[in-house]
mmCIF file of C-alpha atoms in Angstrom:
data_model
loop_
_atom_site.group_PDB
_atom_site.id
_atom_site.type_symbol
_atom_site.label_atom_id
_atom_site.label_comp_id
_atom_site.label_asym_id
_atom_site.label_seq_id
_atom_site.Cartn_x
_atom_site.Cartn_y
_atom_site.Cartn_z
ATOM 1 C CA UNK A 1 -22.160 9.826 0.868
ATOM 2 C CA UNK A 2 -20.784 6.958 3.772
ATOM 3 C CA UNK A 3 -22.952 7.655 6.753
ATOM 4 C CA UNK A 4 -22.056 5.412 9.377
ATOM 5 C CA UNK A 5 -18.707 4.598 8.719
ATOM 6 C CA UNK A 6 -16.877 6.877 7.755
ATOM 7 C CA UNK A 7 -13.301 6.768 9.337
ATOM 8 C CA UNK A 8 -13.243 2.284 7.806
ATOM 9 C CA UNK A 9 -12.515 4.019 4.216
ATOM 10 C CA UNK A 10 -9.022 5.683 4.794
ATOM 11 C CA UNK A 11 -6.753 3.824 3.102
ATOM 12 C CA UNK A 12 -3.872 3.424 5.348
ATOM 13 C CA UNK A 13 0.382 4.918 4.386
ATOM 14 C CA UNK A 14 1.394 1.312 3.250
ATOM 15 C CA UNK A 15 -0.489 1.266 -0.226
ATOM 16 C CA UNK A 16 -3.321 -0.895 -1.418
ATOM 17 C CA UNK A 17 -3.987 -2.465 2.340
ATOM 18 C CA UNK A 18 -6.914 -1.037 3.793
ATOM 19 C CA UNK A 19 -6.251 0.054 7.283
ATOM 20 C CA UNK A 20 -8.314 -2.233 10.783
ATOM 21 C CA UNK A 21 -8.753 -2.510 13.686
ATOM 22 C CA UNK A 22 -7.891 -6.205 15.229
ATOM 23 C CA UNK A 23 -10.288 -9.467 14.854
ATOM 24 C CA UNK A 24 -12.325 -9.125 17.609
ATOM 25 C CA UNK A 25 -12.196 -13.051 17.729
ATOM 26 C CA UNK A 26 -8.217 -14.045 18.591
ATOM 27 C CA UNK A 27 -7.045 -16.372 16.905
ATOM 28 C CA UNK A 28 -4.244 -18.974 18.433
ATOM 29 C CA UNK A 29 -0.567 -18.161 16.681
ATOM 30 C CA UNK A 30 -0.217 -20.232 13.503
ATOM 31 C CA UNK A 31 2.956 -22.541 12.556
ATOM 32 C CA UNK A 32 3.620 -22.453 9.036
ATOM 33 C CA UNK A 33 4.570 -26.697 9.823
ATOM 34 C CA UNK A 34 1.959 -28.936 8.455
ATOM 35 C CA UNK A 35 0.475 -31.356 11.007
ATOM 36 C CA UNK A 36 0.199 -34.630 8.692
ATOM 37 C CA UNK A 37 -1.207 -36.823 11.173
ATOM 38 C CA UNK A 38 -5.188 -37.711 11.043
ATOM 39 C CA UNK A 39 -5.084 -38.492 14.566
ATOM 40 C CA UNK A 40 -4.646 -35.311 16.088
ATOM 41 C CA UNK A 41 -7.472 -34.318 13.565
ATOM 42 C CA UNK A 42 -12.043 -34.892 13.802
ATOM 43 C CA UNK A 43 -13.935 -34.912 11.014
ATOM 44 C CA UNK A 44 -17.450 -33.899 11.471
ATOM 45 C CA UNK A 45 -20.446 -33.687 8.995
ATOM 46 C CA UNK A 46 -20.476 -33.758 5.014
ATOM 47 C CA UNK A 47 -20.620 -30.324 3.778
ATOM 48 C CA UNK A 48 -21.241 -30.828 -0.346
ATOM 49 C CA UNK A 49 -19.782 -31.517 -3.061
ATOM 50 C CA UNK A 50 -18.521 -30.209 -6.756
ATOM 51 C CA UNK A 51 -16.006 -30.824 -9.248
ATOM 52 C CA UNK A 52 -14.417 -28.838 -11.607
ATOM 53 C CA UNK A 53 -15.433 -27.522 -14.830
ATOM 54 C CA UNK A 54 -12.990 -27.030 -17.736
ATOM 55 C CA UNK A 55 -13.865 -24.357 -20.925
ATOM 56 C CA UNK A 56 -11.723 -26.503 -23.604
ATOM 57 C CA UNK A 57 -13.178 -24.574 -26.615
ATOM 58 C CA UNK A 58 -13.005 -20.981 -26.975
ATOM 59 C CA UNK A 59 -11.033 -20.035 -29.825
ATOM 60 C CA UNK A 60 -9.506 -15.935 -29.315
ATOM 61 C CA UNK A 61 -8.684 -13.868 -32.484
ATOM 62 C CA UNK A 62 -7.044 -11.035 -29.515
ATOM 63 C CA UNK A 63 -3.606 -10.883 -29.366
ATOM 64 C CA UNK A 64 -2.642 -12.883 -25.799
ATOM 65 C CA UNK A 65 -5.359 -15.873 -26.158
ATOM 66 C CA UNK A 66 -8.157 -15.258 -23.147
ATOM 67 C CA UNK A 67 -7.548 -18.223 -20.041
ATOM 68 C CA UNK A 68 -9.739 -21.888 -21.765
ATOM 69 C CA UNK A 69 -8.540 -25.063 -19.859
ATOM 70 C CA UNK A 70 -5.852 -23.385 -17.151
ATOM 71 C CA UNK A 71 -9.775 -21.489 -15.923
ATOM 72 C CA UNK A 72 -10.934 -24.021 -13.931
ATOM 73 C CA UNK A 73 -14.170 -23.045 -12.049
ATOM 74 C CA UNK A 74 -15.581 -24.729 -8.831
ATOM 75 C CA UNK A 75 -18.676 -26.103 -10.210
ATOM 76 C CA UNK A 76 -21.422 -25.802 -8.211
ATOM 77 C CA UNK A 77 -20.381 -23.134 -5.471
ATOM 78 C CA UNK A 78 -20.108 -20.725 -8.622
ATOM 79 C CA UNK A 79 -22.608 -21.400 -11.951
ATOM 80 C CA UNK A 80 -25.741 -21.527 -11.239
ATOM 81 C CA UNK A 81 -27.705 -24.912 -12.795
ATOM 82 C CA UNK A 82 -29.078 -22.535 -15.359
ATOM 83 C CA UNK A 83 -25.611 -20.718 -16.718
ATOM 84 C CA UNK A 84 -24.363 -24.017 -16.513
ATOM 85 C CA UNK A 85 -26.678 -24.885 -19.852
ATOM 86 C CA UNK A 86 -25.429 -21.194 -21.514
ATOM 87 C CA UNK A 87 -21.328 -23.332 -20.797
ATOM 88 C CA UNK A 88 -22.379 -26.608 -22.717
ATOM 89 C CA UNK A 89 -23.041 -24.675 -25.591
ATOM 90 C CA UNK A 90 -18.750 -24.275 -25.609
ATOM 91 C CA UNK A 91 -18.413 -27.860 -25.500
ATOM 92 C CA UNK A 92 -17.831 -27.840 -21.768
ATOM 93 C CA UNK A 93 -17.000 -30.717 -19.260
ATOM 94 C CA UNK A 94 -16.830 -31.490 -15.928
ATOM 95 C CA UNK A 95 -13.090 -33.140 -14.976
ATOM 96 C CA UNK A 96 -13.973 -36.561 -13.520
ATOM 97 C CA UNK A 97 -12.355 -35.360 -9.446
ATOM 98 C CA UNK A 98 -14.861 -34.792 -7.429
ATOM 99 C CA UNK A 99 -13.844 -32.632 -4.607
ATOM 100 C CA UNK A 100 -15.742 -33.765 -1.341
ATOM 101 C CA UNK A 101 -15.922 -31.112 1.636
ATOM 102 C CA UNK A 102 -16.221 -32.008 5.269
ATOM 103 C CA UNK A 103 -16.279 -29.669 8.898
ATOM 104 C CA UNK A 104 -13.865 -30.561 11.278
ATOM 105 C CA UNK A 105 -11.389 -29.625 13.798
ATOM 106 C CA UNK A 106 -8.050 -29.991 15.845
ATOM 107 C CA UNK A 107 -8.469 -32.409 18.933
ATOM 108 C CA UNK A 108 -4.239 -32.891 19.498
ATOM 109 C CA UNK A 109 -1.948 -30.689 19.768
ATOM 110 C CA UNK A 110 -0.936 -26.351 19.493
ATOM 111 C CA UNK A 111 -3.879 -25.531 17.475
ATOM 112 C CA UNK A 112 -6.743 -28.036 19.937
ATOM 113 C CA UNK A 113 -10.260 -26.355 18.524
ATOM 114 C CA UNK A 114 -9.194 -24.660 15.795
ATOM 115 C CA UNK A 115 -12.229 -25.295 13.326
ATOM 116 C CA UNK A 116 -11.814 -26.895 9.581
ATOM 117 C CA UNK A 117 -12.959 -27.528 6.200
ATOM 118 C CA UNK A 118 -11.808 -30.948 5.208
ATOM 119 C CA UNK A 119 -10.003 -30.394 1.404
ATOM 120 C CA UNK A 120 -11.586 -34.861 0.300
ATOM 121 C CA UNK A 121 -9.613 -35.374 -2.968
ATOM 122 C CA UNK A 122 -9.942 -39.135 -4.791
ATOM 123 C CA UNK A 123 -8.015 -41.514 -4.562
ATOM 124 C CA UNK A 124 -5.954 -43.641 -7.178
ATOM 125 C CA UNK A 125 -7.780 -46.740 -6.179
ATOM 126 C CA UNK A 126 -11.071 -44.467 -8.490
ATOM 127 C CA UNK A 127 -8.929 -44.164 -10.189
ATOM 128 C CA UNK A 128 -7.675 -40.331 -10.487
ATOM 129 C CA UNK A 129 -3.973 -39.645 -11.355
ATOM 130 C CA UNK A 130 -5.519 -36.091 -12.376
ATOM 131 C CA UNK A 131 -7.169 -35.835 -8.760
ATOM 132 C CA UNK A 132 -3.344 -37.084 -7.423
ATOM 133 C CA UNK A 133 -1.998 -33.915 -8.652
ATOM 134 C CA UNK A 134 -3.942 -31.823 -7.972
ATOM 135 C CA UNK A 135 -4.158 -32.369 -4.374
ATOM 136 C CA UNK A 136 -0.071 -32.827 -4.613
ATOM 137 C CA UNK A 137 0.005 -29.702 -6.588
ATOM 138 C CA UNK A 138 -2.079 -27.066 -3.359
ATOM 139 C CA UNK A 139 -0.991 -28.894 -0.664
ATOM 140 C CA UNK A 140 2.687 -28.268 -2.826
ATOM 141 C CA UNK A 141 1.671 -24.803 -3.344
ATOM 142 C CA UNK A 142 -0.179 -23.857 0.540
ATOM 143 C CA UNK A 143 3.834 -25.212 2.202
ATOM 144 C CA UNK A 144 5.120 -22.829 -0.237
ATOM 145 C CA UNK A 145 3.529 -20.027 0.456
ATOM 146 C CA UNK A 146 3.921 -21.090 4.385
ATOM 147 C CA UNK A 147 7.177 -21.425 4.758
ATOM 148 C CA UNK A 148 7.682 -18.250 6.345
ATOM 149 C CA UNK A 149 5.729 -18.103 8.896
ATOM 150 C CA UNK A 150 6.626 -14.617 9.320
ATOM 151 C CA UNK A 151 5.298 -14.118 5.676
ATOM 152 C CA UNK A 152 1.656 -15.568 5.955
ATOM 153 C CA UNK A 153 -0.351 -13.571 4.347
ATOM 154 C CA UNK A 154 -4.354 -13.684 5.451
ATOM 155 C CA UNK A 155 -5.688 -13.082 2.390
ATOM 156 C CA UNK A 156 -4.633 -16.742 1.299
ATOM 157 C CA UNK A 157 -6.506 -19.785 2.714
ATOM 158 C CA UNK A 158 -4.845 -21.091 5.645
ATOM 159 C CA UNK A 159 -4.003 -25.284 5.404
ATOM 160 C CA UNK A 160 -3.067 -26.575 8.693
ATOM 161 C CA UNK A 161 -2.693 -30.251 7.706
ATOM 162 C CA UNK A 162 -2.549 -32.938 5.250
ATOM 163 C CA UNK A 163 -2.964 -36.839 5.190
ATOM 164 C CA UNK A 164 -3.874 -39.733 2.809
ATOM 165 C CA UNK A 165 -5.605 -42.854 4.046
ATOM 166 C CA UNK A 166 -5.895 -46.729 3.309
ATOM 167 C CA UNK A 167 -8.309 -45.820 0.062
ATOM 168 C CA UNK A 168 -5.283 -43.227 -1.063
ATOM 169 C CA UNK A 169 -7.437 -40.480 -0.673
ATOM 170 C CA UNK A 170 -6.087 -37.180 -0.146
ATOM 171 C CA UNK A 171 -7.290 -34.970 2.596
ATOM 172 C CA UNK A 172 -6.282 -32.188 2.910
ATOM 173 C CA UNK A 173 -7.413 -30.186 6.493
ATOM 174 C CA UNK A 174 -7.628 -25.684 6.007
ATOM 175 C CA UNK A 175 -8.715 -23.681 9.070
ATOM 176 C CA UNK A 176 -12.456 -22.568 8.577
ATOM 177 C CA UNK A 177 -11.945 -18.323 8.322
ATOM 178 C CA UNK A 178 -15.526 -18.799 6.640
ATOM 179 C CA UNK A 179 -17.622 -20.834 4.400
ATOM 180 C CA UNK A 180 -19.043 -18.395 2.131
ATOM 181 C CA UNK A 181 -17.982 -17.345 -1.772
ATOM 182 C CA UNK A 182 -17.341 -13.970 -3.679
ATOM 183 C CA UNK A 183 -20.178 -16.012 -6.114
ATOM 184 C CA UNK A 184 -22.489 -16.914 -3.097
ATOM 185 C CA UNK A 185 -22.169 -13.020 -1.679
ATOM 186 C CA UNK A 186 -23.164 -12.238 -5.042
ATOM 187 C CA UNK A 187 -25.685 -14.226 -5.416
ATOM 188 C CA UNK A 188 -27.617 -13.746 -2.334
ATOM 189 C CA UNK A 189 -27.527 -10.198 -2.745
ATOM 190 C CA UNK A 190 -29.438 -9.846 -6.033
ATOM 191 C CA UNK A 191 -32.014 -12.371 -5.160
ATOM 192 C CA UNK A 192 -32.177 -9.906 -1.959
ATOM 193 C CA UNK A 193 -32.503 -6.865 -4.625
ATOM 194 C CA UNK A 194 -35.727 -8.795 -6.086
ATOM 195 C CA UNK A 195 -37.469 -8.412 -2.886
ATOM 196 C CA UNK A 196 -36.609 -5.802 -0.893
ATOM 197 C CA UNK A 197 -38.625 -2.616 -1.934
ATOM 198 C CA UNK A 198 -37.025 0.780 -1.812
ATOM 199 C CA UNK A 199 -38.991 2.882 1.607
ATOM 200 C CA UNK A 200 -40.348 5.534 -0.236
ATOM 201 C CA UNK A 201 -40.640 7.598 3.147
ATOM 202 C CA UNK A 202 -36.015 7.529 3.675
ATOM 203 C CA UNK A 203 -35.013 8.784 1.342
ATOM 204 C CA UNK A 204 -31.749 8.243 2.743
ATOM 205 C CA UNK A 205 -31.741 4.098 3.557
ATOM 206 C CA UNK A 206 -30.854 3.138 0.305
ATOM 207 C CA UNK A 207 -28.116 5.913 -0.625
ATOM 208 C CA UNK A 208 -26.950 4.009 2.724
ATOM 209 C CA UNK A 209 -27.237 0.243 2.297
ATOM 210 C CA UNK A 210 -25.793 0.889 -1.895
ATOM 211 C CA UNK A 211 -22.679 3.456 0.407
ATOM 212 C CA UNK A 212 -22.859 -0.399 2.315
ATOM 213 C CA UNK A 213 -22.868 -2.543 -0.376
ATOM 214 C CA UNK A 214 -20.275 -0.531 -2.301
ATOM 215 C CA UNK A 215 -18.078 -1.000 0.828
ATOM 216 C CA UNK A 216 -18.144 -4.317 0.808
ATOM 217 C CA UNK A 217 -17.684 -4.657 -3.105
ATOM 218 C CA UNK A 218 -14.666 -2.923 -2.832
ATOM 219 C CA UNK A 219 -13.121 -4.492 0.116
ATOM 220 C CA UNK A 220 -13.932 -7.816 -1.058
ATOM 221 C CA UNK A 221 -12.054 -7.460 -4.085
ATOM 222 C CA UNK A 222 -9.558 -5.494 -2.689
ATOM 223 C CA UNK A 223 -8.507 -8.616 -0.812
ATOM 224 C CA UNK A 224 -8.514 -10.229 -2.935
ATOM 225 C CA UNK A 225 -5.952 -8.414 -4.732
ATOM 226 C CA UNK A 226 -3.654 -8.638 -1.766
ATOM 227 C CA UNK A 227 -4.049 -12.443 -1.987
ATOM 228 C CA UNK A 228 -2.861 -12.362 -5.187
ATOM 229 C CA UNK A 229 0.671 -9.967 -5.442
ATOM 230 C CA UNK A 230 1.227 -12.105 -2.834
ATOM 231 C CA UNK A 231 1.032 -15.122 -4.729
ATOM 232 C CA UNK A 232 2.758 -13.211 -7.637
ATOM 233 C CA UNK A 233 5.459 -11.700 -5.089
ATOM 234 C CA UNK A 234 6.746 -15.521 -4.877
ATOM 235 C CA UNK A 235 6.169 -17.462 -8.173
ATOM 236 C CA UNK A 236 3.413 -18.278 -8.101
ATOM 237 C CA UNK A 237 0.204 -17.818 -10.666
ATOM 238 C CA UNK A 238 -3.111 -18.695 -8.882
ATOM 239 C CA UNK A 239 -5.260 -19.871 -12.836
ATOM 240 C CA UNK A 240 -8.160 -20.654 -11.173
ATOM 241 C CA UNK A 241 -9.410 -16.684 -10.101
ATOM 242 C CA UNK A 242 -12.618 -16.360 -9.577
ATOM 243 C CA UNK A 243 -16.193 -15.612 -7.333
ATOM 244 C CA UNK A 244 -16.058 -19.118 -7.100
ATOM 245 C CA UNK A 245 -12.297 -19.635 -5.385
ATOM 246 C CA UNK A 246 -12.391 -16.881 -3.331
ATOM 247 C CA UNK A 247 -13.671 -16.997 0.919
ATOM 248 C CA UNK A 248 -15.385 -15.272 2.946
ATOM 249 C CA UNK A 249 -15.668 -14.731 6.203
ATOM 250 C CA UNK A 250 -19.477 -12.741 5.798
ATOM 251 C CA UNK A 251 -21.659 -11.324 3.591
ATOM 252 C CA UNK A 252 -23.706 -9.097 5.745
ATOM 253 C CA UNK A 253 -22.575 -5.580 4.515
ATOM 254 C CA UNK A 254 -23.151 -3.882 7.680
ATOM 255 C CA UNK A 255 -20.564 -6.171 9.334
ATOM 256 C CA UNK A 256 -18.484 -4.927 6.147
ATOM 257 C CA UNK A 257 -15.379 -4.140 8.411
ATOM 258 C CA UNK A 258 -13.874 -7.481 9.961
ATOM 259 C CA UNK A 259 -14.032 -8.947 5.902
ATOM 260 C CA UNK A 260 -11.841 -11.372 5.641
ATOM 261 C CA UNK A 261 -11.339 -12.420 2.114
ATOM 262 C CA UNK A 262 -8.927 -15.299 0.885
ATOM 263 C CA UNK A 263 -8.487 -17.528 -1.616
ATOM 264 C CA UNK A 264 -8.745 -20.918 -2.337
ATOM 265 C CA UNK A 265 -9.075 -23.691 -4.890
ATOM 266 C CA UNK A 266 -4.555 -23.696 -5.590
ATOM 267 C CA UNK A 267 -4.830 -26.997 -7.457
ATOM 268 C CA UNK A 268 -4.122 -25.102 -10.776
ATOM 269 C CA UNK A 269 -1.548 -23.126 -9.141
ATOM 270 C CA UNK A 270 1.436 -22.344 -12.010
ATOM 271 C CA UNK A 271 5.206 -22.145 -10.382
ATOM 272 C CA UNK A 272 6.540 -19.473 -12.701
ATOM 273 C CA UNK A 273 10.350 -18.991 -11.157
ATOM 274 C CA UNK A 274 12.678 -19.593 -13.347
ATOM 275 C CA UNK A 275 14.154 -23.108 -13.507
ATOM 276 C CA UNK A 276 10.426 -24.537 -13.098
ATOM 277 C CA UNK A 277 9.099 -22.364 -16.194
ATOM 278 C CA UNK A 278 7.186 -24.973 -18.450
ATOM 279 C CA UNK A 279 7.447 -27.671 -15.879
ATOM 280 C CA UNK A 280 4.053 -29.172 -15.009
ATOM 281 C CA UNK A 281 1.438 -30.894 -15.983
ATOM 282 C CA UNK A 282 -1.615 -28.951 -15.598
ATOM 283 C CA UNK A 283 0.157 -26.232 -17.057
ATOM 284 C CA UNK A 284 0.029 -27.266 -20.732
ATOM 285 C CA UNK A 285 -3.088 -25.174 -21.780
ATOM 286 C CA UNK A 286 -0.811 -22.172 -20.403
ATOM 287 C CA UNK A 287 2.314 -22.923 -21.167
ATOM 288 C CA UNK A 288 -0.082 -23.599 -25.103
ATOM 289 C CA UNK A 289 -1.674 -20.284 -25.430
ATOM 290 C CA UNK A 290 1.609 -18.120 -24.169
ATOM 291 C CA UNK A 291 3.298 -19.419 -27.137
ATOM 292 C CA UNK A 292 -0.076 -19.110 -29.595
ATOM 293 C CA UNK A 293 0.199 -15.359 -28.338
ATOM 294 C CA UNK A 294 3.956 -15.141 -29.064
ATOM 295 C CA UNK A 295 6.115 -15.789 -25.297
ATOM 296 C CA UNK A 296 8.504 -17.819 -25.571
ATOM 297 C CA UNK A 297 12.022 -17.205 -24.332
ATOM 298 C CA UNK A 298 11.642 -17.354 -20.230
ATOM 299 C CA UNK A 299 11.047 -14.011 -19.225
ATOM 300 C CA UNK A 300 7.989 -13.631 -21.871
ATOM 301 C CA UNK A 301 6.522 -16.856 -20.743
ATOM 302 C CA UNK A 302 6.315 -15.649 -17.372
ATOM 303 C CA UNK A 303 4.516 -12.020 -18.185
ATOM 304 C CA UNK A 304 1.980 -14.333 -20.139
ATOM 305 C CA UNK A 305 1.426 -15.836 -16.872
ATOM 306 C CA UNK A 306 1.955 -13.497 -14.597
ATOM 307 C CA UNK A 307 -1.522 -11.757 -17.231
ATOM 308 C CA UNK A 308 -2.884 -14.557 -17.361
ATOM 309 C CA UNK A 309 -3.916 -14.173 -13.938
ATOM 310 C CA UNK A 310 -4.540 -10.659 -14.028
ATOM 311 C CA UNK A 311 -7.328 -11.152 -17.091
ATOM 312 C CA UNK A 312 -9.366 -13.434 -14.770
ATOM 313 C CA UNK A 313 -8.825 -11.187 -11.759
ATOM 314 C CA UNK A 314 -10.081 -8.257 -14.086
ATOM 315 C CA UNK A 315 -13.313 -10.238 -14.777
ATOM 316 C CA UNK A 316 -13.742 -10.896 -11.490
ATOM 317 C CA UNK A 317 -13.926 -6.872 -10.834
ATOM 318 C CA UNK A 318 -16.358 -6.927 -13.344
ATOM 319 C CA UNK A 319 -18.089 -9.980 -12.335
ATOM 320 C CA UNK A 320 -18.096 -8.384 -9.062
ATOM 321 C CA UNK A 321 -19.108 -4.693 -10.290
ATOM 322 C CA UNK A 322 -22.073 -6.205 -12.382
ATOM 323 C CA UNK A 323 -23.996 -9.024 -10.487
ATOM 324 C CA UNK A 324 -24.662 -7.611 -7.371
ATOM 325 C CA UNK A 325 -25.479 -4.982 -8.278
ATOM 326 C CA UNK A 326 -28.477 -6.446 -10.719
ATOM 327 C CA UNK A 327 -31.145 -7.674 -9.502
ATOM 328 C CA UNK A 328 -31.784 -11.436 -9.902
ATOM 329 C CA UNK A 329 -32.225 -12.979 -13.582
ATOM 330 C CA UNK A 330 -31.065 -9.796 -14.892
ATOM 331 C CA UNK A 331 -26.786 -10.417 -15.572
ATOM 332 C CA UNK A 332 -24.912 -14.017 -15.079
ATOM 333 C CA UNK A 333 -21.516 -14.179 -14.837
ATOM 334 C CA UNK A 334 -21.434 -16.762 -18.049
ATOM 335 C CA UNK A 335 -23.516 -13.914 -19.752
ATOM 336 C CA UNK A 336 -21.865 -10.830 -18.794
ATOM 337 C CA UNK A 337 -18.496 -12.622 -20.087
ATOM 338 C CA UNK A 338 -19.495 -13.521 -23.081
ATOM 339 C CA UNK A 339 -20.795 -8.657 -23.562
ATOM 340 C CA UNK A 340 -17.445 -8.299 -23.121
ATOM 341 C CA UNK A 341 -15.598 -10.973 -24.837
ATOM 342 C CA UNK A 342 -17.558 -11.701 -28.195
ATOM 343 C CA UNK A 343 -20.548 -8.117 -28.772
ATOM 344 C CA UNK A 344 -17.030 -5.467 -27.676
ATOM 345 C CA UNK A 345 -14.402 -8.081 -28.485
ATOM 346 C CA UNK A 346 -12.721 -6.058 -25.018
ATOM 347 C CA UNK A 347 -13.468 -2.518 -25.467
ATOM 348 C CA UNK A 348 -15.034 -1.910 -22.555
ATOM 349 C CA UNK A 349 -16.526 1.824 -23.552
ATOM 350 C CA UNK A 350 -18.324 0.840 -26.415
ATOM 351 C CA UNK A 351 -19.636 -2.031 -23.280
ATOM 352 C CA UNK A 352 -20.743 0.666 -20.645
ATOM 353 C CA UNK A 353 -22.731 2.505 -23.674
ATOM 354 C CA UNK A 354 -24.367 -0.436 -24.409
ATOM 355 C CA UNK A 355 -25.095 -1.090 -20.705
ATOM 356 C CA UNK A 356 -25.649 2.241 -19.859
ATOM 357 C CA UNK A 357 -28.573 2.206 -22.555
ATOM 358 C CA UNK A 358 -30.393 -0.468 -19.452
ATOM 359 C CA UNK A 359 -32.068 0.826 -16.857
ATOM 360 C CA UNK A 360 -31.711 -2.274 -14.515
ATOM 361 C CA UNK A 361 -27.622 -1.994 -15.286
ATOM 362 C CA UNK A 362 -27.648 2.061 -14.135
ATOM 363 C CA UNK A 363 -25.866 0.804 -10.053
ATOM 364 C CA UNK A 364 -23.319 -1.563 -12.140
ATOM 365 C CA UNK A 365 -22.338 1.092 -14.238
ATOM 366 C CA UNK A 366 -22.126 3.677 -11.560
ATOM 367 C CA UNK A 367 -20.020 2.405 -9.111
ATOM 368 C CA UNK A 368 -17.659 1.650 -12.200
ATOM 369 C CA UNK A 369 -18.190 5.059 -12.892
ATOM 370 C CA UNK A 370 -16.737 6.132 -8.812
ATOM 371 C CA UNK A 371 -14.053 8.474 -9.956
ATOM 372 C CA UNK A 372 -14.691 9.754 -13.419
ATOM 373 C CA UNK A 373 -14.442 6.245 -14.000
ATOM 374 C CA UNK A 374 -11.540 5.182 -13.007
ATOM 375 C CA UNK A 375 -13.769 1.421 -12.016
ATOM 376 C CA UNK A 376 -14.170 1.283 -16.810
ATOM 377 C CA UNK A 377 -11.053 2.559 -16.779
ATOM 378 C CA UNK A 378 -9.005 -0.293 -14.484
ATOM 379 C CA UNK A 379 -11.358 -3.681 -16.758
ATOM 380 C CA UNK A 380 -9.986 -1.847 -20.011
ATOM 381 C CA UNK A 381 -6.103 -2.726 -18.233
ATOM 382 C CA UNK A 382 -6.755 -5.697 -16.637
ATOM 383 C CA UNK A 383 -8.987 -6.969 -19.890
ATOM 384 C CA UNK A 384 -7.094 -5.900 -22.286
ATOM 385 C CA UNK A 385 -6.468 -8.459 -25.462
ATOM 386 C CA UNK A 386 -3.008 -7.621 -25.815
ATOM 387 C CA UNK A 387 -0.951 -9.001 -22.512
ATOM 388 C CA UNK A 388 1.724 -6.493 -23.192
ATOM 389 C CA UNK A 389 -0.534 -3.898 -21.870
ATOM 390 C CA UNK A 390 -2.026 -5.671 -18.634
ATOM 391 C CA UNK A 391 -0.593 -4.461 -15.225
ATOM 392 C CA UNK A 392 0.032 -6.087 -12.776
ATOM 393 C CA UNK A 393 -0.914 -7.469 -9.676
ATOM 394 C CA UNK A 394 0.023 -4.755 -7.725
ATOM 395 C CA UNK A 395 -0.323 -1.638 -9.946
ATOM 396 C CA UNK A 396 -4.214 -2.773 -9.157
ATOM 397 C CA UNK A 397 -4.078 -3.147 -5.720
ATOM 398 C CA UNK A 398 -3.353 0.026 -5.627
ATOM 399 C CA UNK A 399 -5.233 1.948 -8.067
ATOM 400 C CA UNK A 400 -7.778 4.007 -6.857
ATOM 401 C CA UNK A 401 -10.490 1.638 -8.241
ATOM 402 C CA UNK A 402 -9.567 -0.561 -5.503
ATOM 403 C CA UNK A 403 -7.970 1.007 -2.204
ATOM 404 C CA UNK A 404 -12.048 2.057 -2.031
ATOM 405 C CA UNK A 405 -10.314 5.688 -1.943
ATOM 406 C CA UNK A 406 -13.224 7.377 -3.837
ATOM 407 C CA UNK A 407 -15.371 7.248 -1.289
#
C-alpha cells in the first residue's frame, strides 16, 4: 500500500481527473493571442535536433488496419540506436525534415520573462516543402485549440507565438513547462533498476518505491488521455501519439504529485470536422487506411480516425506499463509492439500468459493485473483489431485503471 501519499490518489468528482493542489510555481495568466514579432523573443542555446520516422511497410491483416505511414515519431527522443537498427528491417525511412530545438525567453510584453522552447522547421530555401506543411499544420492546430482562453487544456503544450525568418525557417515558440518526455522517463527508470539493489534490511522500501512508480505512470497516462480527450472533443486527431510526444515537467517519481504531462508534436494533427474530412496532404495515409478498412461515409471515416488515435494511445499505455517496470535491455518499444501485433495478433490475454512465464516481466504483469486485470482489459479494448469496437478517448480516461482508483 502507498504509505506517504494516500490523499493524492483520490479521484475528483470530475470523472477522469485527479484532484491536485495548485502547483507551487505560479504561472502568469495566459492569453490565447499569439506573438508573431521575433523581437518579443530572445533565443538561447541549442538544445538538440531530431527528425521524424515514417514506418511505411507494415501491412496488417487485421480489420481496421494499424498505424503505419501516419505514425511518425521523434527520432532521437523516442528510440535508442539499437531500436532504430531493428526498425530498418521494416523499411523505416527517416524523413528529410530536421527539427532544431532552442531554449529562450520572452523579452517584451505582458509575458516578459517566460521561459520558452523554440521548435525550428527548415525553410523553403532548403527545399523543405514538407516542413512548411508540418509547421503550418502544427501552428494552425495549436492556434485553434487555444482560440478560447477560457477553454485551454493544461495537458497540451502551450504555443506562445510563431514567426518566419528571412531564410524561410518557421519558428514556433512554446512555453517551457518541461523538457523531458515519457520516453526519457522510461529510459531513465529502466536504467536505474540495473544499478539499484533491493534493500533487504527494509522490506517496505521496495514496495514503497514500486507504489510511487505506479502512481507516477498512472498520473502520466491520465494527463496524456486528458489532452487527447480535449483534442477529440474539438475535432482534432493527434496522429503521432507515442512516448516521445508526451512532455513532462519532472521525471522524479517522488514528485509525481506535481507531474504535468502535456501532448506535443501536433504537426500531423488532422481536422475531423465534417467539412474538413479527407482534406490535407499530411492525412492522406489515414484516409487511405480508412477506406481500406471499409470506412466510406464521413461518419465512418471520423470514427476510424478517432479509433486510430486510440490504438496509438493503447500502444503508449503498453509502453509505459512495461518499459519503466523492466530493467534496461529486457524489453523495448519496438519489441513490445511486435510481440503484441505480430506474435499474438493483438490477443492481449495470450500475451499476458506469455509474459507471466518470464520473471523479468513480472512487475509489468502485476501492474496491469491491478483491479482484477483492469490494465489488460483496457489494452484489449484499445488494441482491438476491429476499429469499430475500440472505446472513445473519454471512456479510456474514465476507465478504473486510468483514474488511479485502483491504487
